[in-house]
Amino acid sequence: MTHPAATSAPGRLALAERFLHYAPAPESRSIVDIRPAYGLFIDGAFVEGDGERFSTINPADEKVLAEVTSANAADVDRAVVAARRASERVWSATPGTERAKYLFRIARLIQERGRELAVLETLDNGKPIKESRDFDVPAAAAHFFYYAGWADKLEYAGYGPTVRPRGVVGQVIPWNFPLLMLAWKIAPALATGNTVVLKPAETTPLSALLFAEICQQADLPPGVVNILTGAGETGRLLVEHEGIDKVAFTGSTQVGKAIARAIAGTGTGLTLELGGKAANIVYDDAPIDETVEGIVNGIFFNQGHVCCAGSRLLVQESIAEEVVERLQRRLSTLRLGDPLDKNTDIGAINSQAQLDRIRELTAAGEAEGAQRWSATCELPERGYWFAPTVFTDVSQAHRIASEEVFGPVLSVLTFRTPDEAIAKANNTPYGLSAGIWTDKGSRILWTADRLRAGVVWANTFNQFDPSSPFGGYKESGYGREGGRHGLEPYLALATEVDAA
Amino acid sequence: MTVVDPRPAGERPTAATLTLARRVINSARLDDAALRGFLHGLPGVDEVGAKARAAGLATRSIKTSSKALALDLAISMVDLTTLEGADTEGKVRALCAKALQPEHANTDCPRVAAVCVYNDLVPVALHALRGSDVKVAAVATAFPSGRASRAVKLTDTAEAIRAGAHEIDMVIDRGAFLAGRYLQVFEEIAAVAEACRADGARAHLKVILETGELVTLDNVRRASFLAMLAGADFVKTSTGKVPVAATLPVTLVMLEAVRDWHRQTGIRIGVKPAGGIRSAKDALKYLVTVAETAGPEWLTPDRFRFGASTLLNDLLMQRRKLAMGHYAGPDYVTID
């Protein structure tokens, strides 16, 4: 054993640097049992689908994890019929107190099987285990706990004393937080007495299929939750199916617009949670070290695959240089690599298609004249990887300042006065989230009042709580998820009930 | 016109300290107003954010070879401390024996950095540690409250220096700091720093901020900068004599302060959390925080110390467990 106290100064520094290369601390993948192939979860059972099979891979090494089924029109039909039957015969007549028991049971099962879910999510999605373990899974459980509490109190939610479920809900979710987005969708739907047909994203179907097992384990009546895997076509068949009473979609603005067009005039309810290009505004009196942490969390959390990511940093010109310098220094301490390693900060990009998109936009950033800086880190040979990247000298006219990159890429813009900050922050077709950093409380309120964004964080970023409504303005979508507000889209309100 | 400072030479900050302080605060005058302008102009600390960052660093998973390295590093950074009214020469000799050979019958284990005692016991410690590289640190300046006249504090320091202490752990006047009398705190630290270098002595000065009494993280950052301006070699969290001692968020803010000071002046100041760090697991969290905040240059006993008494035994038990593959328990380490 080396004797640090007796070592020379250069020797000590070498030891210290060796310490900083933390030895591998991988979470074991043996806890999760992935089947070679999965069918569809319809009417309480896994069934063979009629559609084709496709593979889901681990984006960190491009190895196939399992074969899953692409649900076709007949499968969608079967699932919607099962959901309708469950709605009419069982679920809408199940008292709120009883529905709550199922939700509480599901929440506890998510906690009990938390490690399994976290490892599976990391394998299928590429996100670091510390995030799936400390964020995705606990937040998903919290969502079920929260909405379980509402199930028998809906008359007191502020929507009148005669609220009813809408019926059968079609839900399509993205690949960035597969289990958590499932929880955001399914928990309020079940609490309000609706039944569900949910389609997870084609690159991340596995945690939804494990959730289907949890529904079986919780003895949830057959047909209340149905899970159909597949790609865009399956999603289109689902949301356009005439047996669906309400659609909830989280994903790209482009697909959201297509859904809105497709179901316009049908009477089907719709909520959309779409893209974003959030401004993270840093005033010159910001608490600097915590602001740097907030910037990092804002854009590099989950590899930047976050619709509300703080992808546009608007920093007051007088401190811009210092903020960028501190930020770059901080970014060089981020660890990119094996997502299952407990010390990994930046995992894999979810898919080749997404990596291509990030590369295209960053190339455009350079071509249009912005200055690119990337943290020096060794990228693994296999899998999809992108080093944390910061663009400076970005102007509003650049593509990287206006288009959603959905990756670990930050654009830094500057402003001189608070009015200019507001003007630039709001100068986007999106309006999902925003951040404000200042030590002055009055400036927080002044700024928040003027930002056109559904969520505004002050001296923090990317904080979520099931009791807090989430959703956007403009091209970021409409409707709110979470909190009391998140119940409304799933309820047929008194006026609608009367009209029917 | 030259204003002559009426104080005796030992109580005046050295010219070098004053020059550096004036340069850093960017003011020709060094008075309460100038110091206040500088300290209150430092970026604020958001308590929620700082605590979240510390909690994030604490989730690092330090295993196998990294753990072995970290445990040895931590042992080599311990200031083995006894600061009790009941301290005796025998107690101090026992502690020194432990410092020289922490692991029973194993010379492979690193020695600790220093033994920390009250100044009347410095000669005992020096004798017991003679011929080794383990330092003797003395607490001074009316430790732990600091409530005495400057003359008494300087005499306290001078006696420790005369006795041969290698390091002085002083306390700041928290009352003066909280009342905004920054110049008074500055001058007192600078005077003690001067006393540490009196008559050719070259004792290192650790300045105890007693962060449990400063309470806010804004105060911790300001007090750290004030101590560095006045010539501290180390900033130290606590005496261990008030209810709240070292915490990870406080240490994080101090590490940010020394990192920023280095950026500004090129000088690397050390950090010493003291009190309340009892387990190896906690010590590892501190080392991660040092490495990822100030940088690997701080991961040496010259720039980072743990002020502790019971921590050492847990480090030794974990070290033994890693080497042997099983946990032996507290009967296999010495109680001193």
mmCIF file of N, CA, C and O in Angstrom, chain B residues 208-272:
data_model
loop_
_atom_site.group_PDB
_atom_site.id
_atom_site.type_symbol
_atom_site.label_atom_id
_atom_site.label_comp_id
_atom_site.label_asym_id
_atom_site.label_seq_id
_atom_site.Cartn_x
_atom_site.Cartn_y
_atom_site.Cartn_z
ATOM 1 N N ILE B 208 -10.304 29.336 12.553
ATOM 2 C CA ILE B 208 -11.590 28.685 12.832
ATOM 3 C C ILE B 208 -12.708 29.728 12.725
ATOM 4 O O ILE B 208 -12.713 30.724 13.456
ATOM 5 N N LEU B 209 -13.633 29.495 11.813
ATOM 6 C CA LEU B 209 -14.726 30.461 11.612
ATOM 7 C C LEU B 209 -15.881 30.222 12.577
ATOM 8 O O LEU B 209 -16.700 31.086 12.788
ATOM 9 N N GLU B 210 -15.939 29.054 13.159
ATOM 10 C CA GLU B 210 -17.081 28.595 13.973
ATOM 11 C C GLU B 210 -18.388 28.814 13.204
ATOM 12 O O GLU B 210 -19.240 29.640 13.541
ATOM 13 N N THR B 211 -18.515 28.080 12.130
ATOM 14 C CA THR B 211 -19.638 28.280 11.208
ATOM 15 C C THR B 211 -20.992 27.997 11.853
ATOM 16 O O THR B 211 -22.005 28.531 11.408
ATOM 17 N N GLY B 212 -21.001 27.188 12.917
ATOM 18 C CA GLY B 212 -22.254 26.931 13.636
ATOM 19 C C GLY B 212 -22.795 28.205 14.273
ATOM 20 O O GLY B 212 -23.997 28.309 14.529
ATOM 21 N N GLU B 213 -21.925 29.180 14.525
ATOM 22 C CA GLU B 213 -22.379 30.451 15.085
ATOM 23 C C GLU B 213 -22.577 31.523 14.012
ATOM 24 O O GLU B 213 -23.252 32.514 14.246
ATOM 25 N N LEU B 214 -21.988 31.313 12.845
ATOM 26 C CA LEU B 214 -22.206 32.278 11.745
ATOM 27 C C LEU B 214 -23.525 31.980 11.027
ATOM 28 O O LEU B 214 -24.103 32.845 10.384
ATOM 29 N N VAL B 215 -23.946 30.719 11.115
ATOM 30 C CA VAL B 215 -25.253 30.229 10.661
ATOM 31 C C VAL B 215 -25.463 30.239 9.147
ATOM 32 O O VAL B 215 -25.698 29.203 8.560
ATOM 33 N N THR B 216 -25.408 31.392 8.491
ATOM 34 C CA THR B 216 -25.773 31.388 7.065
ATOM 35 C C THR B 216 -24.558 31.070 6.196
ATOM 36 O O THR B 216 -23.417 31.349 6.550
ATOM 37 N N LEU B 217 -24.841 30.507 5.013
ATOM 38 C CA LEU B 217 -23.753 30.183 4.089
ATOM 39 C C LEU B 217 -23.155 31.449 3.485
ATOM 40 O O LEU B 217 -21.989 31.469 3.121
ATOM 41 N N ASP B 218 -23.950 32.522 3.383
ATOM 42 C CA ASP B 218 -23.383 33.808 2.959
ATOM 43 C C ASP B 218 -22.279 34.228 3.927
ATOM 44 O O ASP B 218 -21.209 34.671 3.519
ATOM 45 N N ASN B 219 -22.561 34.081 5.228
ATOM 46 C CA ASN B 219 -21.555 34.429 6.233
ATOM 47 C C ASN B 219 -20.320 33.536 6.124
ATOM 48 O O ASN B 219 -19.202 33.991 6.334
ATOM 49 N N VAL B 220 -20.551 32.263 5.816
ATOM 50 C CA VAL B 220 -19.418 31.336 5.700
ATOM 51 C C VAL B 220 -18.502 31.785 4.560
ATOM 52 O O VAL B 220 -17.284 31.823 4.697
ATOM 53 N N ARG B 221 -19.099 32.143 3.430
ATOM 54 C CA ARG B 221 -18.261 32.591 2.312
ATOM 55 C C ARG B 221 -17.536 33.890 2.678
ATOM 56 O O ARG B 221 -16.336 34.014 2.444
ATOM 57 N N ARG B 222 -18.247 34.828 3.278
ATOM 58 C CA ARG B 222 -17.613 36.110 3.633
ATOM 59 C C ARG B 222 -16.495 35.910 4.646
ATOM 60 O O ARG B 222 -15.405 36.480 4.509
ATOM 61 N N ALA B 223 -16.750 35.107 5.675
ATOM 62 C CA ALA B 223 -15.733 34.902 6.711
ATOM 63 C C ALA B 223 -14.516 34.178 6.126
ATOM 64 O O ALA B 223 -13.374 34.462 6.510
ATOM 65 N N SER B 224 -14.752 33.266 5.186
ATOM 66 C CA SER B 224 -13.623 32.567 4.550
ATOM 67 C C SER B 224 -12.742 33.566 3.821
ATOM 68 O O SER B 224 -11.511 33.535 3.939
ATOM 69 N N PHE B 225 -13.373 34.461 3.066
ATOM 70 C CA PHE B 225 -12.600 35.462 2.329
ATOM 71 C C PHE B 225 -11.882 36.420 3.275
ATOM 72 O O PHE B 225 -10.730 36.788 3.041
ATOM 73 N N LEU B 226 -12.556 36.788 4.365
ATOM 74 C CA LEU B 226 -11.928 37.705 5.316
ATOM 75 C C LEU B 226 -10.669 37.052 5.902
ATOM 76 O O LEU B 226 -9.616 37.697 6.024
ATOM 77 N N ALA B 227 -10.768 35.766 6.250
ATOM 78 C CA ALA B 227 -9.618 35.059 6.814
ATOM 79 C C ALA B 227 -8.484 34.955 5.790
ATOM 80 O O ALA B 227 -7.310 35.131 6.134
ATOM 81 N N MET B 228 -8.837 34.707 4.544
ATOM 82 C CA MET B 228 -7.796 34.589 3.513
ATOM 83 C C MET B 228 -7.131 35.936 3.253
ATOM 84 O O MET B 228 -5.920 36.019 3.082
ATOM 85 N N LEU B 229 -7.936 37.000 3.276
ATOM 86 C CA LEU B 229 -7.382 38.353 3.111
ATOM 87 C C LEU B 229 -6.359 38.653 4.189
ATOM 88 O O LEU B 229 -5.361 39.315 3.954
ATOM 89 N N ALA B 230 -6.638 38.138 5.410
ATOM 90 C CA ALA B 230 -5.810 38.485 6.563
ATOM 91 C C ALA B 230 -4.615 37.557 6.726
ATOM 92 O O ALA B 230 -3.854 37.696 7.673
ATOM 93 N N GLY B 231 -4.454 36.585 5.837
ATOM 94 C CA GLY B 231 -3.235 35.787 5.875
ATOM 95 C C GLY B 231 -3.376 34.374 6.422
ATOM 96 O O GLY B 231 -2.392 33.768 6.847
ATOM 97 N N ALA B 232 -4.591 33.803 6.425
ATOM 98 C CA ALA B 232 -4.777 32.424 6.884
ATOM 99 C C ALA B 232 -4.088 31.451 5.927
ATOM 100 O O ALA B 232 -4.048 31.687 4.723
ATOM 101 N N ASP B 233 -3.558 30.351 6.475
ATOM 102 C CA ASP B 233 -3.068 29.258 5.631
ATOM 103 C C ASP B 233 -4.166 28.226 5.404
ATOM 104 O O ASP B 233 -4.145 27.488 4.429
ATOM 105 N N PHE B 234 -5.073 28.130 6.378
ATOM 106 C CA PHE B 234 -6.189 27.199 6.326
ATOM 107 C C PHE B 234 -7.430 27.933 6.806
ATOM 108 O O PHE B 234 -7.325 28.784 7.690
ATOM 109 N N VAL B 235 -8.602 27.596 6.277
ATOM 110 C CA VAL B 235 -9.842 27.993 6.940
ATOM 111 C C VAL B 235 -10.467 26.723 7.507
ATOM 112 O O VAL B 235 -10.474 25.679 6.857
ATOM 113 N N LYS B 236 -10.945 26.844 8.746
ATOM 114 C CA LYS B 236 -11.421 25.674 9.476
ATOM 115 C C LYS B 236 -12.837 25.948 9.937
ATOM 116 O O LYS B 236 -13.167 27.065 10.321
ATOM 117 N N THR B 237 -13.694 24.920 9.902
ATOM 118 C CA THR B 237 -15.117 25.164 10.184
ATOM 119 C C THR B 237 -15.388 25.487 11.642
ATOM 120 O O THR B 237 -16.060 26.466 11.946
ATOM 121 N N SER B 238 -14.882 24.640 12.564
ATOM 122 C CA SER B 238 -15.486 24.632 13.896
ATOM 123 C C SER B 238 -14.494 24.320 15.001
ATOM 124 O O SER B 238 -13.435 23.734 14.765
ATOM 125 N N THR B 239 -14.907 24.668 16.200
ATOM 126 C CA THR B 239 -14.123 24.302 17.386
ATOM 127 C C THR B 239 -14.502 22.907 17.873
ATOM 128 O O THR B 239 -13.765 22.279 18.603
ATOM 129 N N GLY B 240 -15.696 22.467 17.482
ATOM 130 C CA GLY B 240 -16.216 21.223 18.052
ATOM 131 C C GLY B 240 -16.890 21.459 19.395
ATOM 132 O O GLY B 240 -17.343 20.526 20.042
ATOM 133 N N LYS B 241 -16.974 22.713 19.810
ATOM 134 C CA LYS B 241 -17.523 23.027 21.136
ATOM 135 C C LYS B 241 -18.899 23.687 21.082
ATOM 136 O O LYS B 241 -19.405 24.134 22.099
ATOM 137 N N VAL B 242 -19.462 23.855 19.890
ATOM 138 C CA VAL B 242 -20.836 24.357 19.802
ATOM 139 C C VAL B 242 -21.667 23.280 19.109
ATOM 140 O O VAL B 242 -21.124 22.401 18.440
ATOM 141 N N PRO B 243 -22.995 23.327 19.283
ATOM 142 C CA PRO B 243 -23.826 22.213 18.810
ATOM 143 C C PRO B 243 -23.643 21.852 17.332
ATOM 144 O O PRO B 243 -23.614 20.691 16.986
ATOM 145 N N VAL B 244 -23.549 22.838 16.439
ATOM 146 C CA VAL B 244 -23.399 22.503 15.021
ATOM 147 C C VAL B 244 -21.933 22.640 14.621
ATOM 148 O O VAL B 244 -21.374 23.731 14.679
ATOM 149 N N ALA B 245 -21.325 21.521 14.235
ATOM 150 C CA ALA B 245 -19.922 21.560 13.812
ATOM 151 C C ALA B 245 -19.859 21.472 12.293
ATOM 152 O O ALA B 245 -20.674 22.069 11.598
ATOM 153 N N ALA B 246 -18.894 20.731 11.757
ATOM 154 C CA ALA B 246 -18.720 20.677 10.302
ATOM 155 C C ALA B 246 -19.922 20.018 9.633
ATOM 156 O O ALA B 246 -20.460 19.037 10.123
ATOM 157 N N THR B 247 -20.340 20.593 8.503
ATOM 158 C CA THR B 247 -21.349 19.937 7.662
ATOM 159 C C THR B 247 -20.812 19.958 6.230
ATOM 160 O O THR B 247 -19.932 20.763 5.902
ATOM 161 N N LEU B 248 -21.357 19.090 5.404
ATOM 162 C CA LEU B 248 -20.873 19.038 4.018
ATOM 163 C C LEU B 248 -21.185 20.322 3.243
ATOM 164 O O LEU B 248 -20.316 20.825 2.529
ATOM 165 N N PRO B 249 -22.406 20.897 3.366
ATOM 166 C CA PRO B 249 -22.661 22.150 2.635
ATOM 167 C C PRO B 249 -21.723 23.288 3.049
ATOM 168 O O PRO B 249 -21.256 24.052 2.197
ATOM 169 N N VAL B 250 -21.433 23.398 4.351
ATOM 170 C CA VAL B 250 -20.525 24.450 4.813
ATOM 171 C C VAL B 250 -19.133 24.230 4.224
ATOM 172 O O VAL B 250 -18.482 25.162 3.734
ATOM 173 N N THR B 251 -18.683 22.982 4.250
ATOM 174 C CA THR B 251 -17.359 22.678 3.709
ATOM 175 C C THR B 251 -17.323 22.930 2.205
ATOM 176 O O THR B 251 -16.319 23.429 1.671
ATOM 177 N N LEU B 252 -18.417 22.615 1.534
ATOM 178 C CA LEU B 252 -18.517 22.887 0.094
ATOM 179 C C LEU B 252 -18.310 24.376 -0.191
ATOM 180 O O LEU B 252 -17.538 24.762 -1.070
ATOM 181 N N VAL B 253 -18.996 25.224 0.584
ATOM 182 C CA VAL B 253 -18.893 26.672 0.363
ATOM 183 C C VAL B 253 -17.464 27.155 0.642
ATOM 184 O O VAL B 253 -16.920 27.995 -0.076
ATOM 185 N N MET B 254 -16.817 26.582 1.666
ATOM 186 C CA MET B 254 -15.433 26.971 1.961
ATOM 187 C C MET B 254 -14.487 26.514 0.846
ATOM 188 O O MET B 254 -13.538 27.223 0.483
ATOM 189 N N LEU B 255 -14.752 25.335 0.285
ATOM 190 C CA LEU B 255 -13.921 24.844 -0.821
ATOM 191 C C LEU B 255 -14.101 25.716 -2.065
ATOM 192 O O LEU B 255 -13.147 25.981 -2.797
ATOM 193 N N GLU B 256 -15.329 26.176 -2.280
ATOM 194 C CA GLU B 256 -15.565 27.100 -3.400
ATOM 195 C C GLU B 256 -14.793 28.397 -3.172
ATOM 196 O O GLU B 256 -14.248 28.989 -4.107
ATOM 197 N N ALA B 257 -14.749 28.832 -1.905
ATOM 198 C CA ALA B 257 -14.056 30.078 -1.578
ATOM 199 C C ALA B 257 -12.548 29.940 -1.845
ATOM 200 O O ALA B 257 -11.943 30.822 -2.457
ATOM 201 N N VAL B 258 -11.944 28.818 -1.399
ATOM 202 C CA VAL B 258 -10.488 28.684 -1.619
ATOM 203 C C VAL B 258 -10.186 28.486 -3.110
ATOM 204 O O VAL B 258 -9.156 28.954 -3.610
ATOM 205 N N ARG B 259 -11.081 27.813 -3.811
ATOM 206 C CA ARG B 259 -10.907 27.665 -5.265
ATOM 207 C C ARG B 259 -10.925 29.042 -5.942
ATOM 208 O O ARG B 259 -10.070 29.356 -6.766
ATOM 209 N N ASP B 260 -11.895 29.899 -5.561
ATOM 210 C CA ASP B 260 -11.995 31.231 -6.159
ATOM 211 C C ASP B 260 -10.806 32.116 -5.769
ATOM 212 O O ASP B 260 -10.348 32.933 -6.560
ATOM 213 N N TRP B 261 -10.363 31.950 -4.523
ATOM 214 C CA TRP B 261 -9.191 32.715 -4.049
ATOM 215 C C TRP B 261 -7.964 32.344 -4.885
ATOM 216 O O TRP B 261 -7.176 33.208 -5.279
ATOM 217 N N HIS B 262 -7.817 31.086 -5.176
ATOM 218 C CA HIS B 262 -6.684 30.649 -5.994
ATOM 219 C C HIS B 262 -6.773 31.236 -7.402
ATOM 220 O O HIS B 262 -5.774 31.677 -7.972
ATOM 221 N N ARG B 263 -7.989 31.249 -7.942
ATOM 222 C CA ARG B 263 -8.191 31.833 -9.266
ATOM 223 C C ARG B 263 -7.766 33.297 -9.291
ATOM 224 O O ARG B 263 -7.224 33.797 -10.256
ATOM 225 N N GLN B 264 -8.017 33.976 -8.176
ATOM 226 C CA GLN B 264 -7.775 35.409 -8.110
ATOM 227 C C GLN B 264 -6.323 35.739 -7.770
ATOM 228 O O GLN B 264 -5.779 36.710 -8.264
ATOM 229 N N THR B 265 -5.712 34.934 -6.891
ATOM 230 C CA THR B 265 -4.392 35.305 -6.371
ATOM 231 C C THR B 265 -3.303 34.301 -6.719
ATOM 232 O O THR B 265 -2.126 34.592 -6.522
ATOM 233 N N GLY B 266 -3.671 33.107 -7.171
ATOM 234 C CA GLY B 266 -2.677 32.066 -7.414
ATOM 235 C C GLY B 266 -2.235 31.345 -6.151
ATOM 236 O O GLY B 266 -1.343 30.497 -6.193
ATOM 237 N N ILE B 267 -2.861 31.674 -5.013
ATOM 238 C CA ILE B 267 -2.463 31.062 -3.736
ATOM 239 C C ILE B 267 -3.477 29.999 -3.336
ATOM 240 O O ILE B 267 -4.686 30.232 -3.391
ATOM 241 N N ARG B 268 -2.987 28.825 -2.923
ATOM 242 C CA ARG B 268 -3.881 27.752 -2.500
ATOM 243 C C ARG B 268 -3.965 27.700 -0.982
ATOM 244 O O ARG B 268 -2.982 27.436 -0.305
ATOM 245 N N ILE B 269 -5.159 27.963 -0.474
ATOM 246 C CA ILE B 269 -5.412 27.932 0.968
ATOM 247 C C ILE B 269 -6.077 26.587 1.301
ATOM 248 O O ILE B 269 -6.857 26.056 0.513
ATOM 249 N N GLY B 270 -5.757 26.053 2.493
ATOM 250 C CA GLY B 270 -6.312 24.755 2.893
ATOM 251 C C GLY B 270 -7.671 24.880 3.567
ATOM 252 O O GLY B 270 -8.097 25.976 3.950
ATOM 253 N N VAL B 271 -8.355 23.747 3.692
ATOM 254 C CA VAL B 271 -9.668 23.707 4.344
ATOM 255 C C VAL B 271 -9.668 22.574 5.363
ATOM 256 O O VAL B 271 -9.152 21.484 5.095
ATOM 257 N N LYS B 272 -10.234 22.858 6.536
ATOM 258 C CA LYS B 272 -10.312 21.826 7.568
ATOM 259 C C LYS B 272 -11.692 21.784 8.191
ATOM 260 O O LYS B 272 -12.032 22.640 9.002
#
